[in-house]
Structures are given as C-alpha cells and as structure tokens.
XYZ file of C-alpha atoms in Angstrom:
599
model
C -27.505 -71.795 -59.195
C -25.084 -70.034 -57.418
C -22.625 -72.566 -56.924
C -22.848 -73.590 -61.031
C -22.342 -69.607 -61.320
C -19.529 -69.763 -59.140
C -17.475 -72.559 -60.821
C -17.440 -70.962 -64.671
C -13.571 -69.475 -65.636
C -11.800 -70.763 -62.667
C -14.116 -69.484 -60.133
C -15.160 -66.056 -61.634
C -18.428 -65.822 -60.432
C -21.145 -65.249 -63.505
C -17.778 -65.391 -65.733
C -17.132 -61.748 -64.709
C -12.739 -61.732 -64.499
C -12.764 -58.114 -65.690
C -15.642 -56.013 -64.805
C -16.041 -52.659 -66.448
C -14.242 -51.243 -63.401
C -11.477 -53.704 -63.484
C -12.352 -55.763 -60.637
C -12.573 -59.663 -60.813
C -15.957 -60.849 -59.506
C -16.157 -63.654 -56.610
C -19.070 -65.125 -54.729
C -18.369 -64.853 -50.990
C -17.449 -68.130 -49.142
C -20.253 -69.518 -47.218
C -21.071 -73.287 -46.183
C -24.117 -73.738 -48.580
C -25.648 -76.410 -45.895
C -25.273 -73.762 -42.856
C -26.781 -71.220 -45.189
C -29.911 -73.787 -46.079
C -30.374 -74.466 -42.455
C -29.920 -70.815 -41.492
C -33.078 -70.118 -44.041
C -34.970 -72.554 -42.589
C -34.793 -71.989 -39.701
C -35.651 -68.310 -39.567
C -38.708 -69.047 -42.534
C -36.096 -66.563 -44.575
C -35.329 -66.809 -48.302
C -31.465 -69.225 -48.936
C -30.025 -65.527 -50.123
C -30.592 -64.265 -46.759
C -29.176 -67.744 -45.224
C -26.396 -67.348 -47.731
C -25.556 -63.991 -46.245
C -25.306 -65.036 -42.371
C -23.446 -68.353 -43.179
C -20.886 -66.085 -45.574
C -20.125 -63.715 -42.051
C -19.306 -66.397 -39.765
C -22.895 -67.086 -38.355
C -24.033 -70.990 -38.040
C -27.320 -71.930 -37.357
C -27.490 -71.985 -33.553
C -26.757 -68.419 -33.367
C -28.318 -67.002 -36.531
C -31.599 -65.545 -33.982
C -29.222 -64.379 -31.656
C -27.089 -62.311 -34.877
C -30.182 -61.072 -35.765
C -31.177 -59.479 -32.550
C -27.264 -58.131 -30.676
C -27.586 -57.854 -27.211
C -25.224 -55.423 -25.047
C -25.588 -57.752 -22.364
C -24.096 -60.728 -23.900
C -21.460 -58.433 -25.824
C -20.106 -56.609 -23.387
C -16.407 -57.186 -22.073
C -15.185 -56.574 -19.208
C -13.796 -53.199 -17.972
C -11.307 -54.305 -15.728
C -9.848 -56.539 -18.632
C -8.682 -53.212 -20.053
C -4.747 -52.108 -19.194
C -5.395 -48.811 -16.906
C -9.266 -48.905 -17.219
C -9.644 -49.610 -12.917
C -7.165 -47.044 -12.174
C -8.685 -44.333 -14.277
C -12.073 -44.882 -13.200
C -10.240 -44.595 -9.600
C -8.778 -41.535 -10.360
C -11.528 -39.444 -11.818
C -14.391 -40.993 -9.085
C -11.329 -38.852 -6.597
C -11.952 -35.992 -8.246
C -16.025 -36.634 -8.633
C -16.138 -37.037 -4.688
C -14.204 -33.678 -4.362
C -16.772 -32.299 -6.399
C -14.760 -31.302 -9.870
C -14.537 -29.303 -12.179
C -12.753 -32.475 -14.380
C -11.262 -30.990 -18.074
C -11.872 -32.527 -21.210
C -10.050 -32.413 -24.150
C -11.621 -33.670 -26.977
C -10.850 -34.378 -30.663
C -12.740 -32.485 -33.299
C -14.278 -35.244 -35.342
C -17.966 -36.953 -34.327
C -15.912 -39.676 -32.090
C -14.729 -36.976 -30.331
C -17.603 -34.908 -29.982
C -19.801 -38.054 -28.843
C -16.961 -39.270 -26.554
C -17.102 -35.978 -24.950
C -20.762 -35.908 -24.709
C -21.512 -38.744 -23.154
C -18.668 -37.584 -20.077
C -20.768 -34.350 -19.983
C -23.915 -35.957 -19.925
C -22.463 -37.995 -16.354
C -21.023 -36.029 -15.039
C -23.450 -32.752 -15.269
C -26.635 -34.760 -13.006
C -23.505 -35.184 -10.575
C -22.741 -31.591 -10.264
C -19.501 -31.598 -11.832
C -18.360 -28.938 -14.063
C -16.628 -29.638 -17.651
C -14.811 -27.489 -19.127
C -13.900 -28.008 -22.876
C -11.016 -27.889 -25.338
C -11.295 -28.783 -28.697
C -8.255 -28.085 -30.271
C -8.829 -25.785 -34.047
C -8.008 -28.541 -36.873
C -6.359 -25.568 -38.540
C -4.277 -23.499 -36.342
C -3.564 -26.226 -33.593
C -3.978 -29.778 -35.591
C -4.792 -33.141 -34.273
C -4.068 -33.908 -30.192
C -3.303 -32.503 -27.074
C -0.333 -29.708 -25.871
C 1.019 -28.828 -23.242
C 0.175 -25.615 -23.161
C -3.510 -26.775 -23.858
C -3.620 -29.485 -21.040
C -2.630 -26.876 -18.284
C -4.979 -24.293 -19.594
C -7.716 -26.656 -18.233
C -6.069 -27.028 -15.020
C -5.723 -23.151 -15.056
C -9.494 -22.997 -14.733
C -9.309 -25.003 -11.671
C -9.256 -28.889 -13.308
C -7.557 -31.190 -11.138
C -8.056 -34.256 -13.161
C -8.358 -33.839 -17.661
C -9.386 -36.675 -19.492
C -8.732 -36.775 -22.853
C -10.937 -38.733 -26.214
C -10.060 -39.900 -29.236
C -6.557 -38.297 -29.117
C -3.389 -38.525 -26.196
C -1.900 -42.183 -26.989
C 1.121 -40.516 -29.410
C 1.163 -37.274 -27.056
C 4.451 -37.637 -25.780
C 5.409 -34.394 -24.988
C 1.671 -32.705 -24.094
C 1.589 -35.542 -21.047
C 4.800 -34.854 -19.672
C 4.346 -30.880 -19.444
C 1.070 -31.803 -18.067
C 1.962 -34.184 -15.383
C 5.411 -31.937 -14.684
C 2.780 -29.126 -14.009
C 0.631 -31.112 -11.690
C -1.958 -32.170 -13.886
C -3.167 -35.783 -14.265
C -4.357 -36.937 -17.158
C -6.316 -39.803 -18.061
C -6.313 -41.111 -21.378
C -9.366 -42.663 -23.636
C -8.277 -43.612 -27.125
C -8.171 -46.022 -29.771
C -5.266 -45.594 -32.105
C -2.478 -47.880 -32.856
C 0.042 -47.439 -30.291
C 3.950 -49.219 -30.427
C 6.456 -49.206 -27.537
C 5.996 -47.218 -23.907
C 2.957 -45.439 -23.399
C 3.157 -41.932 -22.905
C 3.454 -41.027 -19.112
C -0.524 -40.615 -17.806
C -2.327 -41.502 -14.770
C -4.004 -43.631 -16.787
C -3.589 -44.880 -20.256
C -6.718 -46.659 -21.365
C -6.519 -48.061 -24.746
C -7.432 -51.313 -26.558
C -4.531 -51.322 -28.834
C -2.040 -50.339 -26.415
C 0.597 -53.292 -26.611
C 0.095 -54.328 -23.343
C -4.003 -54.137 -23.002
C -5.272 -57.724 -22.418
C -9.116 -56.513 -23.663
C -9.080 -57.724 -27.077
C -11.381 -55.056 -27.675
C -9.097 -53.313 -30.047
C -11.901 -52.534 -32.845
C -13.779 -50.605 -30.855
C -13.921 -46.762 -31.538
C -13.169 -43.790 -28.541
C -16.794 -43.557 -28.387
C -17.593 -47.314 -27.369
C -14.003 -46.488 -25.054
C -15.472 -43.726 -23.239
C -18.665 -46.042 -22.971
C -17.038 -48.896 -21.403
C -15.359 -46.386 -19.032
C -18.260 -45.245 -17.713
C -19.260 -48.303 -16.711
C -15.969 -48.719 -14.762
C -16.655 -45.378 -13.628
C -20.493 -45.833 -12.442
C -19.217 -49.628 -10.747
C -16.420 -48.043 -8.885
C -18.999 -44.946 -7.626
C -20.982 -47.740 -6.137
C -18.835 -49.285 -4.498
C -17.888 -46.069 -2.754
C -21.455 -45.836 -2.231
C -21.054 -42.448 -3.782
C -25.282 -42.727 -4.818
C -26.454 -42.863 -2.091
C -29.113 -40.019 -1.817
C -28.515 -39.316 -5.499
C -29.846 -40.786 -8.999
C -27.063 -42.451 -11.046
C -27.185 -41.815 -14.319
C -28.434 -44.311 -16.978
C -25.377 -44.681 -19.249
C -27.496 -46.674 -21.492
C -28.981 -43.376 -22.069
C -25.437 -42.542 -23.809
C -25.850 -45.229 -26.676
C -26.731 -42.895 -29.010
C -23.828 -40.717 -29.248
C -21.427 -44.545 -28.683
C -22.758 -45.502 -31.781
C -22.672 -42.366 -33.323
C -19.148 -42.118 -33.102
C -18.553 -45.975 -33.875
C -20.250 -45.886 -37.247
C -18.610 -42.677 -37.897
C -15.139 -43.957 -37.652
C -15.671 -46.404 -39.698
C -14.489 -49.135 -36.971
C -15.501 -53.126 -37.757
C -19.443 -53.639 -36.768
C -18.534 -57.001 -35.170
C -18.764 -58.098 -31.031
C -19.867 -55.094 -28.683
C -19.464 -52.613 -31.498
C -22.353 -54.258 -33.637
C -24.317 -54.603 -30.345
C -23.633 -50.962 -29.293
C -24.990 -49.514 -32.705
C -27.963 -52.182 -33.374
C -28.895 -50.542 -29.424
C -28.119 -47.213 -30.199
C -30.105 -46.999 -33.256
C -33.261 -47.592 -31.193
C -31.824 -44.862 -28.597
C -31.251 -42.386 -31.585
C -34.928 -43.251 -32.571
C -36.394 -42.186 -29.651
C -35.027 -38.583 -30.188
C -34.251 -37.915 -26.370
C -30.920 -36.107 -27.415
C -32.152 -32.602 -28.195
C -28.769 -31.789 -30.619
C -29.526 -35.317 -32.655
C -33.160 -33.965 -32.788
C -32.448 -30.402 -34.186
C -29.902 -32.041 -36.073
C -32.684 -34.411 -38.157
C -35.155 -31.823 -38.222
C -32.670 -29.445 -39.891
C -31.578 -32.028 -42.109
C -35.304 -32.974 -42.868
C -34.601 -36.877 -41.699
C -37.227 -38.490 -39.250
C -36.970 -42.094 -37.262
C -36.342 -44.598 -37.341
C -32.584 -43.943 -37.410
C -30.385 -46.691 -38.374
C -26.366 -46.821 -39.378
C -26.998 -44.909 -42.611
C -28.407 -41.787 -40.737
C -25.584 -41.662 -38.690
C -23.219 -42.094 -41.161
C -24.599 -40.159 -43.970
C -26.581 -37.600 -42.506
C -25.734 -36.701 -39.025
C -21.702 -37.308 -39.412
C -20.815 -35.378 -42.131
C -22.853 -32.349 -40.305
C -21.286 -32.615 -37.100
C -17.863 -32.693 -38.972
C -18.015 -29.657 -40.879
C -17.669 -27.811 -37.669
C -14.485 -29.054 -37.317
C -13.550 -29.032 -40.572
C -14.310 -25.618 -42.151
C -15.640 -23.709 -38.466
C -15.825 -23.951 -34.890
C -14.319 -27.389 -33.867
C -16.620 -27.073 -30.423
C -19.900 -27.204 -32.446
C -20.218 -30.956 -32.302
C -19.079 -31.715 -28.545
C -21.745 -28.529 -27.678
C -24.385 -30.180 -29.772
C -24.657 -33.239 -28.601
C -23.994 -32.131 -24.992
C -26.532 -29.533 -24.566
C -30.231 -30.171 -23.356
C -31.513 -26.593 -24.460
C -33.698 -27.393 -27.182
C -32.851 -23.890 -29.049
C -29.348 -23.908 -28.330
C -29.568 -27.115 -30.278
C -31.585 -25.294 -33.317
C -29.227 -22.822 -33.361
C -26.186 -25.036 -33.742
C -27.827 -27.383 -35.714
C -28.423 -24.650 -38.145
C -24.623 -23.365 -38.451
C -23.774 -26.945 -38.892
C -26.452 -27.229 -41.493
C -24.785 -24.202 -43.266
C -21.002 -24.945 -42.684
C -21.725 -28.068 -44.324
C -22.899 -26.770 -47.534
C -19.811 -24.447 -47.471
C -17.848 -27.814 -47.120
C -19.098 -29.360 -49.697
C -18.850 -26.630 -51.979
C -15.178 -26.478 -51.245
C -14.764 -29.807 -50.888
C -15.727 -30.144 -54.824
C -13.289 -27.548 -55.679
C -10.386 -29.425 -54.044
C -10.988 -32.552 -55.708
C -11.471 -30.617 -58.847
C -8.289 -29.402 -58.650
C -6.101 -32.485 -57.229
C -7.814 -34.308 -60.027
C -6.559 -32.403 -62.438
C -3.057 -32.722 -60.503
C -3.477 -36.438 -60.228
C -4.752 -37.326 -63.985
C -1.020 -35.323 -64.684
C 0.924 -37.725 -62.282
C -1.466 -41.319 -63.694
C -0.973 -40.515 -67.075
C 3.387 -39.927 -66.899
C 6.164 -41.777 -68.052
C 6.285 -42.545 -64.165
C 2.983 -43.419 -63.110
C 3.234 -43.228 -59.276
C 1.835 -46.036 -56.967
C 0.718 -43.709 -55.082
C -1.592 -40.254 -55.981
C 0.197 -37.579 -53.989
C -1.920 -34.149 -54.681
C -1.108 -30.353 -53.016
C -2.584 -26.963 -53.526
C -2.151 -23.942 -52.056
C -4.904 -22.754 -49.810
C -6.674 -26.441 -49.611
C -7.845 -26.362 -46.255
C -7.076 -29.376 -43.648
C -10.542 -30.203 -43.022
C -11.725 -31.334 -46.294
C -8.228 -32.987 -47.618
C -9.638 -36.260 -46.235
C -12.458 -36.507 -48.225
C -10.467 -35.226 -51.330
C -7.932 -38.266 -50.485
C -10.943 -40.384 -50.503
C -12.767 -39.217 -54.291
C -9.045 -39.824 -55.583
C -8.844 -43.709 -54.258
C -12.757 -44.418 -55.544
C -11.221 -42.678 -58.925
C -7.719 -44.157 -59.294
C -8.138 -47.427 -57.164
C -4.906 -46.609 -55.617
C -3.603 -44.667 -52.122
C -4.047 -41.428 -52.542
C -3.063 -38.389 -50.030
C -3.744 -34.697 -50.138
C -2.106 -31.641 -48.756
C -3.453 -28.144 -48.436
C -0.409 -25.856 -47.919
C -0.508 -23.319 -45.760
C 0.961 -19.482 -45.974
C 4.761 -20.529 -44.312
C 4.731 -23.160 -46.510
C 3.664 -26.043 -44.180
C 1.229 -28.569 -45.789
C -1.452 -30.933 -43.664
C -2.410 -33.303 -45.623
C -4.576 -36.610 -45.045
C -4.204 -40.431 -46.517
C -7.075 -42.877 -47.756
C -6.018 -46.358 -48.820
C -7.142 -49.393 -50.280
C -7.462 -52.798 -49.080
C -3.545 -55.017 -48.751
C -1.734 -51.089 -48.443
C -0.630 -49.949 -45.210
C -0.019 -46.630 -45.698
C -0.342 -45.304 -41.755
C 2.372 -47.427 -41.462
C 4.656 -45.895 -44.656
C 4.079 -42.643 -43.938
C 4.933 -43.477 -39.806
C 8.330 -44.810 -41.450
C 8.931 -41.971 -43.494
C 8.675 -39.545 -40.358
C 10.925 -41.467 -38.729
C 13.459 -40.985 -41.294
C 12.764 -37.181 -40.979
C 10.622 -36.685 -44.202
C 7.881 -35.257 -42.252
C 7.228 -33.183 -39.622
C 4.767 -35.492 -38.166
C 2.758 -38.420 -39.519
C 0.764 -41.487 -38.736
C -2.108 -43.611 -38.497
C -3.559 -47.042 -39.526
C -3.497 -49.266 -42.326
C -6.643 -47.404 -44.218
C -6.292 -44.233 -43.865
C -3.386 -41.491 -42.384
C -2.610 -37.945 -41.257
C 0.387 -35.851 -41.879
C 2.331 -32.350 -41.830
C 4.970 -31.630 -44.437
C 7.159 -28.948 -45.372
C 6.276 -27.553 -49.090
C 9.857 -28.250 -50.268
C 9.622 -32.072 -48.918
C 6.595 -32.772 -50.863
C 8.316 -33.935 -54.204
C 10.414 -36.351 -52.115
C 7.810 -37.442 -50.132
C 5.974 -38.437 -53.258
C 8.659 -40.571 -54.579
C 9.764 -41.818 -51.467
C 6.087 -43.292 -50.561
C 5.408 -45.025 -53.905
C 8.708 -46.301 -53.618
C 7.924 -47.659 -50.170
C 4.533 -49.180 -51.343
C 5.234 -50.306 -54.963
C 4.987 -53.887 -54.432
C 1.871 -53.844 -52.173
C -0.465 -51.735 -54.259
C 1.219 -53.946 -57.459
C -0.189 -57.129 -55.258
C -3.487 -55.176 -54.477
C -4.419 -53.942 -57.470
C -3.497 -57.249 -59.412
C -6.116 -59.219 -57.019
C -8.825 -56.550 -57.279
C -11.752 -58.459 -56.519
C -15.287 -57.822 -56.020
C -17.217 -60.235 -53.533
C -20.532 -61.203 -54.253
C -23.102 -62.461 -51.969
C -25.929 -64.126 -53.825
C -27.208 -64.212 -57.793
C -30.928 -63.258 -57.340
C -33.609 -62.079 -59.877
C -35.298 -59.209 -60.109
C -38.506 -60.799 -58.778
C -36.810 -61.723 -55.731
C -35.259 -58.311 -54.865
C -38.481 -57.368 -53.496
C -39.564 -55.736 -50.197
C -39.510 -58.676 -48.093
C -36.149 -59.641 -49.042
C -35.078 -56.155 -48.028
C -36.610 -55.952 -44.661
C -34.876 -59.174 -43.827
C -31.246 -58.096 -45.169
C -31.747 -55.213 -42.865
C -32.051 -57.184 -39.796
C -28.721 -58.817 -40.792
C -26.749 -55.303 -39.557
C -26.016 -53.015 -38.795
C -23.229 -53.037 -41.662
C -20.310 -51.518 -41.955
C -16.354 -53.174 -41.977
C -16.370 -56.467 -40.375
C -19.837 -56.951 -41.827
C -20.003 -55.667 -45.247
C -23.428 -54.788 -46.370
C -24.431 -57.484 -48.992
C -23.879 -57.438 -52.675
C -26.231 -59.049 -55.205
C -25.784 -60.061 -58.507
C -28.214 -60.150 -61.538
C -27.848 -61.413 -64.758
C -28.339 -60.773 -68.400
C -30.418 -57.700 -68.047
C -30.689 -54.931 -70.672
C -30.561 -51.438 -69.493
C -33.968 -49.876 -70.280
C -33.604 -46.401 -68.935
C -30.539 -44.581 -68.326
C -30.372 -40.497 -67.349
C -27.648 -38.610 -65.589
C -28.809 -36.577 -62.609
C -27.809 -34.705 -59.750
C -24.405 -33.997 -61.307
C -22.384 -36.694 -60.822
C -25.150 -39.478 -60.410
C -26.907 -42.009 -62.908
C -30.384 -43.287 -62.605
C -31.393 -46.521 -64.102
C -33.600 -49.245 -64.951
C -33.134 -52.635 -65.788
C -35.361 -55.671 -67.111
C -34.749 -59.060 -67.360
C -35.857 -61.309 -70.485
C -39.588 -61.204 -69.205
C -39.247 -57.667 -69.329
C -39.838 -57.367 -65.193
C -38.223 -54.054 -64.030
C -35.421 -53.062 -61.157
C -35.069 -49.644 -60.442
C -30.974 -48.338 -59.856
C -29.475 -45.263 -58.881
C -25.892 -45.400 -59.277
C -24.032 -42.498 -57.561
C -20.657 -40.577 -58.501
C -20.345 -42.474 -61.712
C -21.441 -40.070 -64.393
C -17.456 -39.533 -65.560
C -16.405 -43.189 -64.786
C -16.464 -46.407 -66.973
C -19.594 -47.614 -65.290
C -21.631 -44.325 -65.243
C -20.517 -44.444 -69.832
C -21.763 -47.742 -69.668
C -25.248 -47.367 -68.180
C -25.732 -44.024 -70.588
C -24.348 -45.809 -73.553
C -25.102 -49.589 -73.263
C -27.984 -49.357 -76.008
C -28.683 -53.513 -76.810
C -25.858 -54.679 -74.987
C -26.993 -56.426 -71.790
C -25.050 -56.869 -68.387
C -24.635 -58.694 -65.367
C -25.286 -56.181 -62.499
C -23.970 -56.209 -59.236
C -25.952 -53.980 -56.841
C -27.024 -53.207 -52.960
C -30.115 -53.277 -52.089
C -32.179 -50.522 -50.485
C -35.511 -49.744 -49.361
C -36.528 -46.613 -50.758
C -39.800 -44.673 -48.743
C -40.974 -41.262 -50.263
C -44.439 -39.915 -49.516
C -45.905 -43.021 -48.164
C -44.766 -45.144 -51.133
C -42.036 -47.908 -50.673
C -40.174 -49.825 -52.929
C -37.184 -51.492 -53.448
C -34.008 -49.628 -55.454
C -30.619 -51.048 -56.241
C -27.787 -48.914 -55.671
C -25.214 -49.926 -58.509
C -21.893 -51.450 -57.526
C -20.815 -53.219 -60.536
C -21.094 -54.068 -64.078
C -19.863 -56.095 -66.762
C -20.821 -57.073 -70.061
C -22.392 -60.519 -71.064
C-alpha cells in the first residue's frame, strides 16, 4: 500500500506535492524486504519494520537497535587528540589534592558537564570552584580575567565545558599567568587550536575520534573515563571508593538531548542509559526539579528536553547563570527545592517575555516578508530584547517563515547579541563566521543550524543585506525542495497502543533518528477547537467513522491551524506523530499534527 502510495505524481507520496504548509510529501527510503524481515522477526507490525529498515538498521541488528548498550558503543578515550594528556594533567593536580576550577557554560550542557566533574571529584576530596560566566554582562566563553580569577582562589589546574575551543585570547592570558587549562568542548573548530594543556575536542581538525556528534556532556563523560583509567593505573584508589561514573548518565544525557546533537552511536546509547538513570531519581536537583514541575518517572528524551531543559535554562537566560551547574551538583535535598523553585519561577518570567519578543520581531519580520525586497533571510532587533530568550525568538520566526531567521536584543551602548536558527541545506554559522571576518561583526559563529553573534546597532542594516546576500541561493535551493518525509501510511485502527509502545523502543529520537511520521488518509475532521492560545485540538474519522484524537500545537494563526478550524466537509490526508497520552490512570493514543493537505 505504501509503495502504490508512494509511486502516484512522480513519487509524491499520497499525491501530496503541496501540502497546506508548502512542503512536498515523501515516504522515507527503506528496503521494503529488510523492513518485512525486521517485523518478523521482532513479532512487530511492517510499520514498525518500515521504520528501523528506513534508519539504517537490517535485520541482524534490529534487537540490538532496540536495546543500545554503552558497552558496545563506547569509543575509545585515547582515540581522542589531547584526551590522555588531560586526564594526565588533572589526575596531577587530584594527587596534590586540588582545588581544580571549572568554568562552565550557562546552558544545560554546561551545567551537566560541570556536574558530573563535581560529582568526581567531591567523594575525592577535591574542591571546585565555579564560574559561570552572566549571558548578559559577560556573553558566551572564557576570559582572561575570568580564568585567573579561579587560579586566584588557589586553582592550579581549570578545566573548562562546553566553551574554550575559539578562546584565543582567554588561554593565552591564562597560560602567560601560570594557569593550565584543559579544554572539553564540542564546537566546530578550523586551523590551530588555541594554546591549552590540553585541547580535547571531537571536531578539532586533527582529533582522530570520529566522535564529533557527541555533545560537551557525553565529552566530559568520556573524560572521566580517561580520568578514572589513568587514577588506576596510579593506583590512586587504593584505600578509597572510586566513583561510579555510570552514576553520571543522567546529567550526559541531559545535556546531549538538550543540545540537540544526532541520537546515533554512543550518544543514542548514552541517553537510552541515562533515561533509566534519570528514572531512578538518585540526583536530588533532577528530583526537585520533576516534583516542581509536577512530572514523575519514567523519564525518557521528552522530559529532558521539554521539561527539565527549558527550566534549567532560564537561569541562564533571564537570572543567575549558576542555578543549573548548582542544581544538578548539589546532594542537599532542600537546596535542590529551593533552586528548583526559582527555576520554576524564572521560567515563567521567560516565557512571558519570550512571547513578547516574538510578538514584536514578528511584527518586524511580517514588514521585511511582505517588501518589494523580501529578504532570504528574517533579520529582527529591538531595543531591550534580552540575550537569553533571542534564541528561541530566532526559532518561532524559522517554524513561521520557513527561512533563517536571527534576532538581536540591543543593549543601552548600542551593542546588539543576537542568536541564529536555520533550516535544513543553510549554513548560516558559517555566513555569519564569514561576515566577522570581513569586520561586520564584533564577534560571530557557530554551526550549520543554528549561530551566535554581537553587532554594533549601526551595522545591523548591513548585516541584514549582507547575509541574505550571502545565502540567497541556498535558502532559494532549500526552500524549493521543501519536503516532508513520511514513514508509513497507517489507519486509524492501527495507531493504537501497541503500535505506540513499540515505536518507543525504536529511540530515543532526536536528529540522526527522527521520531517517525505517519500518514493517514481521506479523513474528515470531526472536531476542531482552538485552545491553550496558540494550540488546536482535533479529531478525525475515517469512512467507518473510527476516531483519532490530535492536538496540533502553535498552529492556531498558521495555514494548518485555519484548516483544521475551517475544513467543514472537506477531508485530508494527515500526517501526524504519534504519542502515548497517560492522564489519571487512563491511556490512549493521540496524534500530534505535523501535516496536512487536502484530498
């Protein structure tokens, strides 16, 4: 059925070469004999065969997919450029007994990089002192001044997480003042590394790992492996516990789901694990953290990424940027309500203003998409917008637009931070990288997806023109082959619990393993209501009149969220994830709407 689906109009799957959001619809590739073998051989229904086959997996290893093991994932440390020498380095300063610095970023890789170092080092005796850098007044990475503070408080050794690789300057005034520093990152790096006594990175040009998906958390976690392996062999534990890093895989795959790195090798195995760790609750901030949020285990991706993330962010976003790394460090049980509680609050305040921002750059936006001139880029800046929620802003504007977008709250001085999202086939770090060179910006980089920047309040207008200039012909491309890809054309009666339970086993998902898409057909929408704001919720029925409950979210004002609240006898082809849905003791199934077009 699929297949036959597949092959109408020149391969649009279901017919679909113009949804109502614009996007061409495609069934995913998969061998259709791998995926019938992969059903039968786990008892599973083809759709979930389908699925595997469609990601790579073949039937000898579709049990093993299911059930990621760190063991067989795990890479070696020593394959890593620097790893051996900065284990070496910082098991000197362990045996002389510390205090070790750490500087940590202020988003939830940082904070759970930091964490788990914390959580080593404190059963060893070794004292950690902290800098988290303020996102406002101080911005992203290390300085100079910052590095030697630590040393100033007796630090012979700082290690740094999630920031350091592009820190040029901040490592040479640190090791000119007598500090080493030891480096755990994962951002793109080009050319020389900065000077370090160790530079551990798996997308340093020279690191052999290929491990460069891997977030700082799952870094930091590899390190201290190389860390605990190099104590041994200096039989440093002898008369004293070691501690159980595997312990730690909580807050690794806390801060791999949270930024958004591909779920594939040791990354899916690290969060499949630490979902079970985060389960258990034996982290006392993750457990005043659910119970403030009113979430219970089991814990999976989505908790992490929906519900504990965005928490431990708004601390660094809109308040203290130490919250998180304190949180998730601490094994006081009230210290942990207590913070759990100001993160609970700053992240209503974030929200609040985040909706204001986007308010407002919308309004600036729907100006820029609808001149003479419309830009290839959405550049948006306000006065006052601050840095920690122009992110998320960028973000609203790509789902709204489909195109790169980037956001910049200007400070009083007239200097603007803003942030980048992007869409799939635009590399936009790698524009706005250019354009600093070229002495646009003050500063500027990142990946292909998404990017950081600081910009004078003068340059802005250039800037704008310069970097849809510079990305014309790639978001022309993109946008022309908008596509969404499809996994399997079910029926109602089959998106059932069952099916559900067994999708879930196929993830944890995330990039490099997309969580599936279904598609239904011919369905009429039988109920359609706006709520929450901004959401829809929905029913559907096929021509026996059987039922699938939808929620569609952040639609109201779009071309899908009209078409659910206005599609009277007009029936659709639906393309939707599915989810289980548990409330009070009840479960059912509920698709979350991706998709729609008309028959």
């Amino acid at each position: 059925m699929t297949a036959e689906a597949a092959s109408e109009t020149g391969g649009a799957f279901l017919g679909v070469e113009r949804s109502i959001s614009g996007k061409s619809w495609r069934l995913r590739e998969a061998d259709e004999a791998d995926a019938l073998a992969i059903a039968r051989a786990l008892d599973a229904p083809e759709a979930l065969g389908r699925i595997l086959s469609a990601r790579g997996v073949t039937p000898d290893i579709a049990q093993g997919f299911l059930k990621p093991t760190l063991k067989g994932e795990f890479p070696d440390p020593s394959s890593f450029a620097d790893m051996d020498r900065g284990a070496a380095r910082i098991a000197d300063e362990i045996e002389k007994g510390g205090p070790i610095g750490i500087f940590a970023d202020y988003d939830v890789d940082g904070a759970s990089s930091a964490a788990q170092l914390i959580r080593y080092l404190r059963p060893l005796g070794i004292e950690t002192p902290i800098y988290v850098p303020d996102r406002a007044k101080e911005g992203y990475g290390p300085t100079g001044e910052s590095l030697l503070s630590l040393k100033a408080k007796g630090c012979g050794a700082v290690i740094t997480v999630d920031c350091g690789a592009a820190a040029y300057e901040a490592l040479e005034a640190a090791a000119e003042g007598g500090l080493d520093v030891v480096v755990l990152d994962h951002h793109l790096m080009q050319g020389e590394p900065p000077r370090a006594a160790a530079m551990i990175n798996p997308n340093r040009v020279d690191c052999a790992s290929g491990q460069g998906h891997l977030a700082a958390a799952g870094v930091t976690f590899i390190f201290l492996a190389a860390l605990a392996r190099e104590l041994r062999r200096r039989d440093y534990f002898k008369g004293r516990d070691e501690p159980d890093i595997l312990s730690f895989l909580d807050l690794a795959a806390l801060g791999t789901v949270c930024d958004i790195v591909p779920l594939t090798g040791v990354n899916r195995a690290i969060v499949a694990q630490g979902a079970r760790v985060m389960s258990a609750q034996g982290n006392a901030g993750l457990k005043a953290l659910a119970e403030s949020a009113g979430a219970s285990p089991p814990f999976a991706e989505y908790h992490a990424g929906f519900i504990f993330g965005p928490r431990i962010n708004a601390g660094g976003r809109i308040g203290d940027s130490s919250l998180g790394a304190r949180l998730l460090s601490t094994d006081d049980a009230e210290e942990a309500r207590q913070i759990a509680g100001e993160l609970e609050r700053l992240n209503a305040d974030r929200k609040a203003i985040e909706t204001a921002v986007v308010d407002e750059a919308s309004l600036a936006a729907d100006r820029s998409v609808v001149s003479d001139t419309e830009p290839a880029v959405i550049v948006a800046s306000g006065e006052g917008w601050p840095p920690g929620v122009v992110g998320l802003a960028a973000s609203r504007l790509v789902e709204r637009y489909g195109r790169p977008a980037v956001v910049v709250g200007i400070e009083e001085g007239g200097l603007g931070r803003g942030s980048g999202r992007s869409i799939k086939g635009v590399n936009l770090g790698g524009a706005i990288s250019d354009l600093r060179k070229q002495g646009m910006l003050e500063s500027g980089g990142g990946h292909a997806m998404a990017a950081g920047l600081s910009i004078r309040k003068e340059n802005i207008p250039a800037f704008e023109s310069a970097l849809s200039e510079r990305l014309a012909d790639e978001v022309a491309a993109a946008t022309a082959t908008a596509s969404l890809r499809l996994d399997a054309l079910i029926s109602p009666s089959a998106a059932n619990l069952a099916l559900v339970e067994m999708v879930q086993a196929a993830g944890p998902f995330g990039p490099g393993n997309p969580q599936p898409v279904f598609a239904f057909s011919n369905l009429r929408v039988a109920y359609a209501e706006r709520v929450g704001g901004a959401h829809v919720r929905a029913a559907f029925e096929d021509s026996s009149g059987l039922r699938l409950n939808a929620i569609a979210f952040r639609v109201a004002d779009t071309p899908v969220g009209e078409a659910l609240l206005n599609a009277g006898d007009r029936r659709v082809n639906l393309a939707a994830r599915l989810k289980l849905d548990e409330w009070n003791g009840r479960r059912r199934v509920d698709a979350h709407v991706v998709d729609l077009a008309w028959r």
